[in-house]
Coordinates of N, CA and C in Angstrom, one line a residue:
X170 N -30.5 11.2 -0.9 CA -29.0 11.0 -1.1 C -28.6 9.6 -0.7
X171 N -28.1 9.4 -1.4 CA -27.3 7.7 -1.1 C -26.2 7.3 -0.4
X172 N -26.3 6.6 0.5 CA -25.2 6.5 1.6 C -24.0 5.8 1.1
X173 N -23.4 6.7 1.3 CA -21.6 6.0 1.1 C -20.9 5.2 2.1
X174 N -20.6 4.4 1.9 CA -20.2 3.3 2.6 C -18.7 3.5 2.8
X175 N -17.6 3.1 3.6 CA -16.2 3.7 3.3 C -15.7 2.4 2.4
X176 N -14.5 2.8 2.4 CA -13.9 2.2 1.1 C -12.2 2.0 1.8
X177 N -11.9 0.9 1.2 CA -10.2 0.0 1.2 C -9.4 1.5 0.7
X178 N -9.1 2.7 2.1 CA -8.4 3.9 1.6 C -6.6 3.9 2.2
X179 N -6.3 4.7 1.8 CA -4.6 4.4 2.0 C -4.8 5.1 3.2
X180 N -5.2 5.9 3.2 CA -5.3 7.1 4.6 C -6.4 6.4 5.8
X181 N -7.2 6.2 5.5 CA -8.1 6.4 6.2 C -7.7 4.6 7.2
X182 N -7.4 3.9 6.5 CA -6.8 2.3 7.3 C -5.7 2.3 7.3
X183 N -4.7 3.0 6.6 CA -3.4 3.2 6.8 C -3.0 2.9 8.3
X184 N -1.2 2.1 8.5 CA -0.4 2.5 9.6 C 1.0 3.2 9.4
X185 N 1.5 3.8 10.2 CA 2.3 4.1 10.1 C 3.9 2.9 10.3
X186 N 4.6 3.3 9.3 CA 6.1 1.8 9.8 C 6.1 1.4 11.0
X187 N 6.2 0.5 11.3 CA 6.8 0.1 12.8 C 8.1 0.6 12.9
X188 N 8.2 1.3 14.5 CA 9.7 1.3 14.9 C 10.7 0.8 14.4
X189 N 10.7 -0.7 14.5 CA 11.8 -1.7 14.4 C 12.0 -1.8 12.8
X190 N 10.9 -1.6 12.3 CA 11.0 -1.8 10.8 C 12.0 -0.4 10.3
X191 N 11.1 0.3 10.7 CA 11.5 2.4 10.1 C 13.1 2.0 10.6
X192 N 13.7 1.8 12.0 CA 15.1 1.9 12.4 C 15.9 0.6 11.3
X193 N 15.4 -0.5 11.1 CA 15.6 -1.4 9.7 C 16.5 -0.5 8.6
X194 N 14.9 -0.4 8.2 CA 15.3 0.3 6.6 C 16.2 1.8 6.7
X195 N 16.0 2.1 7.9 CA 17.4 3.7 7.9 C 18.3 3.4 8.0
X196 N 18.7 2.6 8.5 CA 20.3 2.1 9.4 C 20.9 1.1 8.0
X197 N 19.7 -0.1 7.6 CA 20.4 -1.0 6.9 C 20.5 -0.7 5.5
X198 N 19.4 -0.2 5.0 CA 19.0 -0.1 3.5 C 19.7 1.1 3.0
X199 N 19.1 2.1 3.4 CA 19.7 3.3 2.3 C 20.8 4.3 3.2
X200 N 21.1 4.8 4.7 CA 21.5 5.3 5.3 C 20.9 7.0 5.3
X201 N 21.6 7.5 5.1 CA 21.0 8.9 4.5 C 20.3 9.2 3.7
X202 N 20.2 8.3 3.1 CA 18.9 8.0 2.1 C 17.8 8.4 2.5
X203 N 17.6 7.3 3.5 CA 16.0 6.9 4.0 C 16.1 8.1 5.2
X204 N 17.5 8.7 6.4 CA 16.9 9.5 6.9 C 16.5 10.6 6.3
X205 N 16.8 11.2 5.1 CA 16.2 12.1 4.4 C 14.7 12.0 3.8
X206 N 15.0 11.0 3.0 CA 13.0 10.6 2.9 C 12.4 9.9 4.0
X207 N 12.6 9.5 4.7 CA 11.7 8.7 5.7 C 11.4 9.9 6.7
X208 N 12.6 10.5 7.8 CA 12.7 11.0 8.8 C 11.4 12.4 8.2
X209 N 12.2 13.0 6.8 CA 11.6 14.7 6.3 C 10.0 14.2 6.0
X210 N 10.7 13.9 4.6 CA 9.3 13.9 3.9 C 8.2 13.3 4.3
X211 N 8.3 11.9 4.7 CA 7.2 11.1 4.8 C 6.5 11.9 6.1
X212 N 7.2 11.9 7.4 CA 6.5 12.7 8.4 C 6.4 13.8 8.3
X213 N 6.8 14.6 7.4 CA 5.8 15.8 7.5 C 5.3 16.5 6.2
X214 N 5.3 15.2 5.0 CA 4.7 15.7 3.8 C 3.2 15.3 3.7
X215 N 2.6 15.6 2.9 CA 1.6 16.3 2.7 C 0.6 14.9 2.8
X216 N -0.4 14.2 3.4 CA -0.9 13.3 2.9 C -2.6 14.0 1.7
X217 N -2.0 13.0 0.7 CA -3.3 13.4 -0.4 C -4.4 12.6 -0.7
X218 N -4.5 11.7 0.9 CA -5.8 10.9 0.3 C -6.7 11.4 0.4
X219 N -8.1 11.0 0.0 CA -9.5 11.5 0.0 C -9.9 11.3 1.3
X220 N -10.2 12.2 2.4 CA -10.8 11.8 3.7 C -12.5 12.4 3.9
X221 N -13.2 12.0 2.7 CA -14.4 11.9 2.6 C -15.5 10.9 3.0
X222 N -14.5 9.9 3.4 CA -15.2 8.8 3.8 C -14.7 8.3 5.1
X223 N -15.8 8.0 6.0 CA -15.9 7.9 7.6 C -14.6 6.8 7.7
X224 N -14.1 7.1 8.7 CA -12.9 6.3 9.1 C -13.0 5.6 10.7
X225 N -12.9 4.3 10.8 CA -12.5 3.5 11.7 C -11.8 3.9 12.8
X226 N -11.7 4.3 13.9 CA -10.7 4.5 14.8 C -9.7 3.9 15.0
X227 N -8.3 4.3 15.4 CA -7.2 2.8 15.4 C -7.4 2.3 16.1
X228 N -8.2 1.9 17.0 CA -8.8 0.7 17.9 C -9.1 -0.2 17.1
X229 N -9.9 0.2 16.5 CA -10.9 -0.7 15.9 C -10.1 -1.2 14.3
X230 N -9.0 -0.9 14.4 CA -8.2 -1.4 12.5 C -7.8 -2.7 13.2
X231 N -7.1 -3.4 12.8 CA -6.6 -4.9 12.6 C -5.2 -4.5 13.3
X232 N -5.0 -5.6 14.6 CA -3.8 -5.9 15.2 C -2.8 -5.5 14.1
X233 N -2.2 -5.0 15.3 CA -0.4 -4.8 14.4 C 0.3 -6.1 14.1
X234 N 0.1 -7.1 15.0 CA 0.5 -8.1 14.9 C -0.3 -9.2 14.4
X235 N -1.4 -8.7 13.8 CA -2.3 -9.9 12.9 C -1.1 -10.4 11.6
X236 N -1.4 -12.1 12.1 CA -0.7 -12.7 11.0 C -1.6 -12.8 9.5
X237 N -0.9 -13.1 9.1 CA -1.6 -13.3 7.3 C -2.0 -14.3 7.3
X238 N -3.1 -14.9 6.5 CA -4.5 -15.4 6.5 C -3.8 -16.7 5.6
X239 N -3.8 -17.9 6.3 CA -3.6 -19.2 5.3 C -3.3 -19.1 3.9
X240 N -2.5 -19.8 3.1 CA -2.5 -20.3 2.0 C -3.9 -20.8 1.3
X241 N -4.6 -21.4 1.9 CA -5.8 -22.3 1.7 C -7.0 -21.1 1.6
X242 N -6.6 -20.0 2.1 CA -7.7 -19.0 1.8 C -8.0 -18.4 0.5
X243 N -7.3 -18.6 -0.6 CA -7.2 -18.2 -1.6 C -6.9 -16.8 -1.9
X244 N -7.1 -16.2 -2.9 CA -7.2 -14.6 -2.9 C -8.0 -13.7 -3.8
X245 N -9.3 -14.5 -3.7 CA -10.4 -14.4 -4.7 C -9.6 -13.5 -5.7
X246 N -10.3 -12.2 -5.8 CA -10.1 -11.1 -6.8 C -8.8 -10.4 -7.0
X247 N -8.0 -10.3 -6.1 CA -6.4 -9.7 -6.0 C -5.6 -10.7 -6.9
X248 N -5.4 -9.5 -7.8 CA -4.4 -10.2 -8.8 C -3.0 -10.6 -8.1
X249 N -2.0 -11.5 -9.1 CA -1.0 -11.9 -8.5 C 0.0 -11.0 -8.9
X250 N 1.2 -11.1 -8.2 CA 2.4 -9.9 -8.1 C 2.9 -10.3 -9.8
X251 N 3.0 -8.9 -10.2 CA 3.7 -9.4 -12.0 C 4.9 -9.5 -11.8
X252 N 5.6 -10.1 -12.6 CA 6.8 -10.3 -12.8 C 7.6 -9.3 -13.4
X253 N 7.6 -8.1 -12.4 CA 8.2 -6.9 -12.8 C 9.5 -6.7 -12.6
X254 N 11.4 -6.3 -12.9 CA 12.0 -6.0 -12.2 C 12.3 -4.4 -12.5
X255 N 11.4 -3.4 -12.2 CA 11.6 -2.2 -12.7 C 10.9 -1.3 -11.5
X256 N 11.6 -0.8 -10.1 CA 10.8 -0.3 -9.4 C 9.7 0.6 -9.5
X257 N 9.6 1.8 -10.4 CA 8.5 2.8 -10.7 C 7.1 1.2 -11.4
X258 N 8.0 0.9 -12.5 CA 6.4 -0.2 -12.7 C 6.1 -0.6 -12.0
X259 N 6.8 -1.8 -10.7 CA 6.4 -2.8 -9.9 C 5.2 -1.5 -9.2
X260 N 5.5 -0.3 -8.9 CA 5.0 0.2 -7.7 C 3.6 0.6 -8.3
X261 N 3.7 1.4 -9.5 CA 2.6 1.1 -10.2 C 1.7 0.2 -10.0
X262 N 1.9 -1.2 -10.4 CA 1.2 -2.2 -10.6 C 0.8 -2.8 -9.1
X263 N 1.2 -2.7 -7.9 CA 1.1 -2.3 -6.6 C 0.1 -1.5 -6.3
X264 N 0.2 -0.4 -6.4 CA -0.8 1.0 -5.7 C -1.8 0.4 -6.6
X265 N -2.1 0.0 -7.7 CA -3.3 -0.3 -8.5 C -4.2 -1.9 -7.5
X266 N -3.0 -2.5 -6.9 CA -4.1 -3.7 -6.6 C -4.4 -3.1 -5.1
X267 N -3.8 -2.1 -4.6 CA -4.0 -2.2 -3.3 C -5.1 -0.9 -3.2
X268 N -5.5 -0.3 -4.5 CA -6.9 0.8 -4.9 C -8.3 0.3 -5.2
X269 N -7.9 -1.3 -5.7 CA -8.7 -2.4 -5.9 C -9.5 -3.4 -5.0
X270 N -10.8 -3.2 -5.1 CA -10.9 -4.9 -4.2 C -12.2 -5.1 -4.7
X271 N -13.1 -6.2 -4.5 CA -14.3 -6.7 -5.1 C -15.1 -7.6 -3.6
X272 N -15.7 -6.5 -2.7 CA -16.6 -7.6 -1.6 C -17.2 -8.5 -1.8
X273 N -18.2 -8.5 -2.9 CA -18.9 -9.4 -3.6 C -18.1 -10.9 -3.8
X274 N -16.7 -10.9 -3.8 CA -16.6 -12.3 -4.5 C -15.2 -12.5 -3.4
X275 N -14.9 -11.8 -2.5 CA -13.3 -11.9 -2.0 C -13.6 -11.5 -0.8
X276 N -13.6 -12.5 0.5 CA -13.5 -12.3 1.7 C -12.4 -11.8 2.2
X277 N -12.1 -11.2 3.4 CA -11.5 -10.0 4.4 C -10.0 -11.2 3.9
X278 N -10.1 -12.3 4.0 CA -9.0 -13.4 4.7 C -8.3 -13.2 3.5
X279 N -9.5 -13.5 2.0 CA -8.8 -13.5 0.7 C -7.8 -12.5 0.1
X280 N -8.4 -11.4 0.8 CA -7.5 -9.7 0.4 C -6.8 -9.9 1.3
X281 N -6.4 -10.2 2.4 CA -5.1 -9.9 2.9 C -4.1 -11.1 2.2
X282 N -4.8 -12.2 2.0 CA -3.5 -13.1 1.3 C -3.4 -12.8 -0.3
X283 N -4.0 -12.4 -1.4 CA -3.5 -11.7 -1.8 C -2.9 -10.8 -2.0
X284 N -3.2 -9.9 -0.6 CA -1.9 -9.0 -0.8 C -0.5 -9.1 0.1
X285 N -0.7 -10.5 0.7 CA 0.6 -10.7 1.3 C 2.1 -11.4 0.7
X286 N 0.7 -11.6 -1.1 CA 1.8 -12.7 -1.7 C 2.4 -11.5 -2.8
X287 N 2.1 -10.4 -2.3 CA 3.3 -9.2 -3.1 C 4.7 -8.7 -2.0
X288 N 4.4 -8.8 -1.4 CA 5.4 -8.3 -0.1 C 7.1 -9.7 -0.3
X289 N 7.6 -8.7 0.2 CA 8.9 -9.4 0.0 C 9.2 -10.4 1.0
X290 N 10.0 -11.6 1.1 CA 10.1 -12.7 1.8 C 11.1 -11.8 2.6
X291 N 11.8 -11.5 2.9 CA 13.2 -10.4 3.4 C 12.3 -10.0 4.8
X292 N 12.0 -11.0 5.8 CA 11.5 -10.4 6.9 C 12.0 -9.0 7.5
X293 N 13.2 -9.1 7.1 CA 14.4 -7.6 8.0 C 13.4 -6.2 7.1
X294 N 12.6 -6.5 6.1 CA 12.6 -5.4 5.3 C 11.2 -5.1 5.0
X295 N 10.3 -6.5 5.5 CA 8.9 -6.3 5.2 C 8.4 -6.0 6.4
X296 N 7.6 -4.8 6.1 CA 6.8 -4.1 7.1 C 4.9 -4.4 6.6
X297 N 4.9 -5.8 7.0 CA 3.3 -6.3 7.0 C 2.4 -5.4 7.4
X298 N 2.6 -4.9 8.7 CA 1.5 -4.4 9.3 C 1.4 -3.3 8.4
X299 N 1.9 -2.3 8.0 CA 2.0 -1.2 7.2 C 0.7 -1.5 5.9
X300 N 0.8 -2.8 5.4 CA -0.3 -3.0 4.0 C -1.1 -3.9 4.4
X301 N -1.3 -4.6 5.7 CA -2.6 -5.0 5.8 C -3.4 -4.0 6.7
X302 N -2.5 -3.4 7.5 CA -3.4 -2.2 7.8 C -4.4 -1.4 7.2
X303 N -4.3 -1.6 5.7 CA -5.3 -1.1 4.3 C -6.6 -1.6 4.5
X304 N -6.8 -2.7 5.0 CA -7.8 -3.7 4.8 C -8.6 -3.3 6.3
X305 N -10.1 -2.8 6.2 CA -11.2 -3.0 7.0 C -11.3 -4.6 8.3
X306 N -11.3 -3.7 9.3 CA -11.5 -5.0 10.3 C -12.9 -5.6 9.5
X307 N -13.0 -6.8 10.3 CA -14.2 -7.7 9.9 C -15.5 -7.1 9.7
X308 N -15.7 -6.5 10.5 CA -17.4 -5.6 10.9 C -17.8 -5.2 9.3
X309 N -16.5 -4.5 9.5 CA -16.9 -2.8 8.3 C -16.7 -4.0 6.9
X310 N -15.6 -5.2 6.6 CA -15.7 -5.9 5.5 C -17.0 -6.3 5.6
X311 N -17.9 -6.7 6.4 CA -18.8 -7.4 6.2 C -20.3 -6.5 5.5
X312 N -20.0 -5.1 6.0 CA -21.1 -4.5 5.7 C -20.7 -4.0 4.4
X313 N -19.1 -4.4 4.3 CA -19.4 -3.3 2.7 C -19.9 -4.9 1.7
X314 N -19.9 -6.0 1.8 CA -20.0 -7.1 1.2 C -21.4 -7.1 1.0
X315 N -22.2 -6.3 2.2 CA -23.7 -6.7 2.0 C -24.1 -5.8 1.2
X316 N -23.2 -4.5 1.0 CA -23.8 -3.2 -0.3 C -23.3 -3.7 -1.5
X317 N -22.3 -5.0 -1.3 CA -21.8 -5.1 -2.8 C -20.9 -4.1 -3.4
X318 N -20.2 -3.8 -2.3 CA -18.7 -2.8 -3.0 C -17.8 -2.7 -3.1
X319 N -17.5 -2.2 -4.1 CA -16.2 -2.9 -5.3 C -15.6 -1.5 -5.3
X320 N -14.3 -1.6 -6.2 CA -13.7 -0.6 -6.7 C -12.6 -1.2 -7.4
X321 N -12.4 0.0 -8.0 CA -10.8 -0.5 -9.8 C -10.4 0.9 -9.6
X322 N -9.3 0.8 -10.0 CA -8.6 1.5 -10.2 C -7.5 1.7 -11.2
X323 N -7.3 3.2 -12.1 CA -6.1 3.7 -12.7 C -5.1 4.5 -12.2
X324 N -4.3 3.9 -12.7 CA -2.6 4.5 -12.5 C -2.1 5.6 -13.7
X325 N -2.1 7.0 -12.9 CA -1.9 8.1 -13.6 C 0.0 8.1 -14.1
X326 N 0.6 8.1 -12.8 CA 1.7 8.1 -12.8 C 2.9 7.7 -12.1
X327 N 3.9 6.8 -12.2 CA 5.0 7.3 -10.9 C 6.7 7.7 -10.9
X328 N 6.7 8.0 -10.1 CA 8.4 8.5 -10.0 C 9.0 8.4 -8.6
X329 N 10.1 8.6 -8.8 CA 10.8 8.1 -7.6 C 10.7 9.7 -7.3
X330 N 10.3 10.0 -5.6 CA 10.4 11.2 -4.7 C 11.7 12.2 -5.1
X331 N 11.5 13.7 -5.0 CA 12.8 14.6 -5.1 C 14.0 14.0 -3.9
X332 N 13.4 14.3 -3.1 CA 14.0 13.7 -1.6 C 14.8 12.2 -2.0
X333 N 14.1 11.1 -2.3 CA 14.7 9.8 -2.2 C 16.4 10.2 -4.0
X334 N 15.5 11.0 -4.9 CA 16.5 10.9 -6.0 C 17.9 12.2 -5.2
X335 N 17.4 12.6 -4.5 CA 18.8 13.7 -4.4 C 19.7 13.0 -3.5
X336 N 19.0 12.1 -1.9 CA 19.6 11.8 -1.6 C 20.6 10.1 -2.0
X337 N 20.0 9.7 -3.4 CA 20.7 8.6 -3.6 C 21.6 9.3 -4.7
X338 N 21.4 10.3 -5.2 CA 22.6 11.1 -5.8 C 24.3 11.2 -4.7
X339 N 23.8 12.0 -3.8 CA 24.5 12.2 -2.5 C 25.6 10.7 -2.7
X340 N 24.5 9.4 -2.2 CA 25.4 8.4 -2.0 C 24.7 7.1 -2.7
X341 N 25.3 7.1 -3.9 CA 24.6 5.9 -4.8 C 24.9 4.6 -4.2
X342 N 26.2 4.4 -3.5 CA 25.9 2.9 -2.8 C 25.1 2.6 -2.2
X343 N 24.1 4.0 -1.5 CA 23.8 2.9 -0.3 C 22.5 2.6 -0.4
X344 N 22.1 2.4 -1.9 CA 21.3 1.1 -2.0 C 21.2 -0.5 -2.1
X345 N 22.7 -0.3 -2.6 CA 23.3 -1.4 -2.9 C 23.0 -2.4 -1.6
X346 N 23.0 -2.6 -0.4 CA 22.9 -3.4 0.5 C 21.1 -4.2 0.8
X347 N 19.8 -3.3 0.6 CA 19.1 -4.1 0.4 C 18.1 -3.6 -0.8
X348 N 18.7 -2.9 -1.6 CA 18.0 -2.5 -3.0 C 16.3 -2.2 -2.6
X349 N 16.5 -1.3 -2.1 CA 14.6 -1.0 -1.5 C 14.9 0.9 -1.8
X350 N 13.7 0.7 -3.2 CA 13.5 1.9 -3.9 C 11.8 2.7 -3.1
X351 N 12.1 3.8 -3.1 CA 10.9 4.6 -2.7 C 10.2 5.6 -4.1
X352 N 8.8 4.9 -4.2 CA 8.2 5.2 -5.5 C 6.7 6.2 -5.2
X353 N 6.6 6.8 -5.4 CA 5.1 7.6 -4.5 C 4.6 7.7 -6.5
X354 N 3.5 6.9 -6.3 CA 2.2 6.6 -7.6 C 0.9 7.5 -7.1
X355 N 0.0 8.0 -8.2 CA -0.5 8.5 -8.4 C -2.0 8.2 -9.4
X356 N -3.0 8.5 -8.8 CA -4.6 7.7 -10.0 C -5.9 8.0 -9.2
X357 N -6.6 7.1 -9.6 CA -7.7 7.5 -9.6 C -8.7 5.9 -8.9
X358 N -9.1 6.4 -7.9 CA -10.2 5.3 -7.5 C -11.4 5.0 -8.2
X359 N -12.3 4.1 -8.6 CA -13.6 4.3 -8.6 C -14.6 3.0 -7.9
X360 N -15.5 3.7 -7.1 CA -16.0 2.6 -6.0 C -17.5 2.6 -6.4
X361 N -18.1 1.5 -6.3 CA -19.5 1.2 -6.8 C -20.0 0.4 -5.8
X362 N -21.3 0.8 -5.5 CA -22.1 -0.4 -4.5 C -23.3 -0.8 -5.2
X363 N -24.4 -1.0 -4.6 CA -25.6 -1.4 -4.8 C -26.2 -0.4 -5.1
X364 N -27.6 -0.5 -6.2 CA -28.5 0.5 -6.3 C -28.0 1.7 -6.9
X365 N -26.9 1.9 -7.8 CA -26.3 2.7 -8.5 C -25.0 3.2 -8.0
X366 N -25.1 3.0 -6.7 CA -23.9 4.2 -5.3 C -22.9 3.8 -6.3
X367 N -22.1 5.3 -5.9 CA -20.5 5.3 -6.2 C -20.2 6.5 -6.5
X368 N -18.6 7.0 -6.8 CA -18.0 8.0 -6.8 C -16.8 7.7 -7.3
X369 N -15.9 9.1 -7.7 CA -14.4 8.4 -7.8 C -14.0 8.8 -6.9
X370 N -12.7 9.3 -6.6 CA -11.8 9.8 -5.9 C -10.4 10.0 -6.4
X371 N -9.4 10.5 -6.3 CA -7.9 11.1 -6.7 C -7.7 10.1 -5.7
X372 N -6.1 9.8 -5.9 CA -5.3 8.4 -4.9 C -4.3 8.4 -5.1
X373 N -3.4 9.0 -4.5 CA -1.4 9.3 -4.3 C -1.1 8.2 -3.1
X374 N -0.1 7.7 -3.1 CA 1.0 6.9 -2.4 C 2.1 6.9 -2.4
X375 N 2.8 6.6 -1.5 CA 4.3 6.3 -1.2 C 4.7 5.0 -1.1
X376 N 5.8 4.1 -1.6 CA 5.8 2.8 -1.6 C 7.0 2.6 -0.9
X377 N 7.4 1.9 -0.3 CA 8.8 1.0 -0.8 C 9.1 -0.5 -1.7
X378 N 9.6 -0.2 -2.2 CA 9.2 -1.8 -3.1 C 10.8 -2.2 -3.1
X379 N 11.2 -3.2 -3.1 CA 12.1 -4.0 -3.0 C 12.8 -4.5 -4.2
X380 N 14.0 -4.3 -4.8 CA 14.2 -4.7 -6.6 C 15.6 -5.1 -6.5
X381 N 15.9 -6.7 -6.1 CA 17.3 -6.7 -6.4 C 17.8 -7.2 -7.8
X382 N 19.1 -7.3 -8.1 CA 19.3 -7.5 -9.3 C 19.1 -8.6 -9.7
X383 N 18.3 -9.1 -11.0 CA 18.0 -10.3 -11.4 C 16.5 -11.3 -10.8
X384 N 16.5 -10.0 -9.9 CA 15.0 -10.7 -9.3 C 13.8 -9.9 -9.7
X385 N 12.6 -10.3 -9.4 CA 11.6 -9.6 -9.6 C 10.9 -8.8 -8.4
X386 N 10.6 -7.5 -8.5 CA 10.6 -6.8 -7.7 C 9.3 -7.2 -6.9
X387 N 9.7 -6.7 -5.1 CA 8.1 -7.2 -4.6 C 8.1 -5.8 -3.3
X388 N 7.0 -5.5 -2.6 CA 6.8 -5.2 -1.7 C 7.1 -4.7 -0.8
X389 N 7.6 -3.7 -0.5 CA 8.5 -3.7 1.7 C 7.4 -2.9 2.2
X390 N 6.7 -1.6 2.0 CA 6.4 -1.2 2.7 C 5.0 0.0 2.5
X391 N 4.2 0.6 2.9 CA 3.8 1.5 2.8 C 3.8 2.9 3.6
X392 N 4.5 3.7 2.7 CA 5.0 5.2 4.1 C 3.3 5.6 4.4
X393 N 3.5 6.4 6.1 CA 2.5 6.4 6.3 C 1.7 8.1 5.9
X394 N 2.6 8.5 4.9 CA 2.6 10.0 4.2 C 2.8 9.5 2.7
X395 N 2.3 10.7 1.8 CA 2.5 10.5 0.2 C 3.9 12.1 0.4
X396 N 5.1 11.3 -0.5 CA 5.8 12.5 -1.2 C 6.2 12.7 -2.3
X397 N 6.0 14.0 -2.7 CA 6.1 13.9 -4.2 C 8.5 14.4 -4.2

């Protein structure tokens, strides 16, 4: 049998929001919005990652406070943020690069700055640690680099949560103040190494993505739960 090596999982390297961030986006962004989806759902809905593959202790994941990796580091294989202003697509096209990575050609430094140049400039609203928390401390990048493993990924589906649409029904202003939509996407991993290895896997998320008017949408956050 062929050894599986772990893989860039939402669950498995996931964090949960920061305090300061989570008290942020409830208080400023949506009000009862977000305590309805944030406080309910996200903490006690269902997570649907694949936990088939051996997971890192949170010791051992990447500082909360690890800064993002130089400009000058490039971002090998991580595509750049599209010029989307439509929250379900942006989030789409999101959960796809963050299902994605290539060891072979894109160092630890390159994937985090790739994926720091999708996150929103709106310090009050970006919760960093939440999406580089995705990314393998150094060790484990280095050993999946030496099997040579990759993965791609498709995007089945998304929609905005029952929870986030009932309660912005309730009170449609109160997104108006930092326009941060909650999108949970849906697909399919597939991971390849050396010597044939690989598998797929099913892959649900929760987003927050950021969409003001006239701008193009980017980034805020990753819930540390999937809700449909």
């Amino acid at each position: 049998m062929k050894k599986r090596f772990p893989s860039v999982s939402l669950s498995s390297y996931g964090v949960g929001w920061s305090p300061n961030k989570r008290i942020a986006i409830v208080v400023l962004v949506v009000t009862v919005l977000l305590v309805i989806a944030a406080s309910v759902a996200w903490m006690t809905g269902s997570n649907q990652q694949g936990q088939d593959h051996a997971a890192p202790s949170p010791a051992s994941s990447p500082s909360s406070s690890e800064a993002a990796p130089k400009p000058a580091a490039g971002s090998g294989s991580v595509p750049k943020p599209p010029p989307i202003a439509e929250p379900v697509e942006y989030a789409k096209a999101a959960a796809q690069m963050l299902w994605s990575y290539d060891s072979r050609n894109t160092s630890r430094d390159q994937q985090l700055a790739g994926m720091r140049a999708w996150m929103t400039e709106e310090t009050t609203y970006a919760d960093w640690t939440s999406v580089s928390g995705q990314v393998p401390d150094p060790v484990l990048w280095s050993r999946m680099a030496d099997q040579d493993q990759h993965a791609t990924a498709t995007v089945t589906e998304g929609h905005f949560p029952s929870a986030f649409k009932a309660a912005l029904a309730d009170d449609p202003s109160a997104i108006t103040q930092a326009y941060i939509y909650v999108v949970t996407v849906n697909g399919k991993q597939q991971i390849a190494w050396k010597k044939g290895g690989g598998g797929a896997e099913e892959r649900a998320v929760t987003l927050a993505v950021q969409c003001r008017p006239d701008h193009d949408c980017s980034l805020a956050a990753i819930a540390p739960n999937v809700t449909q």
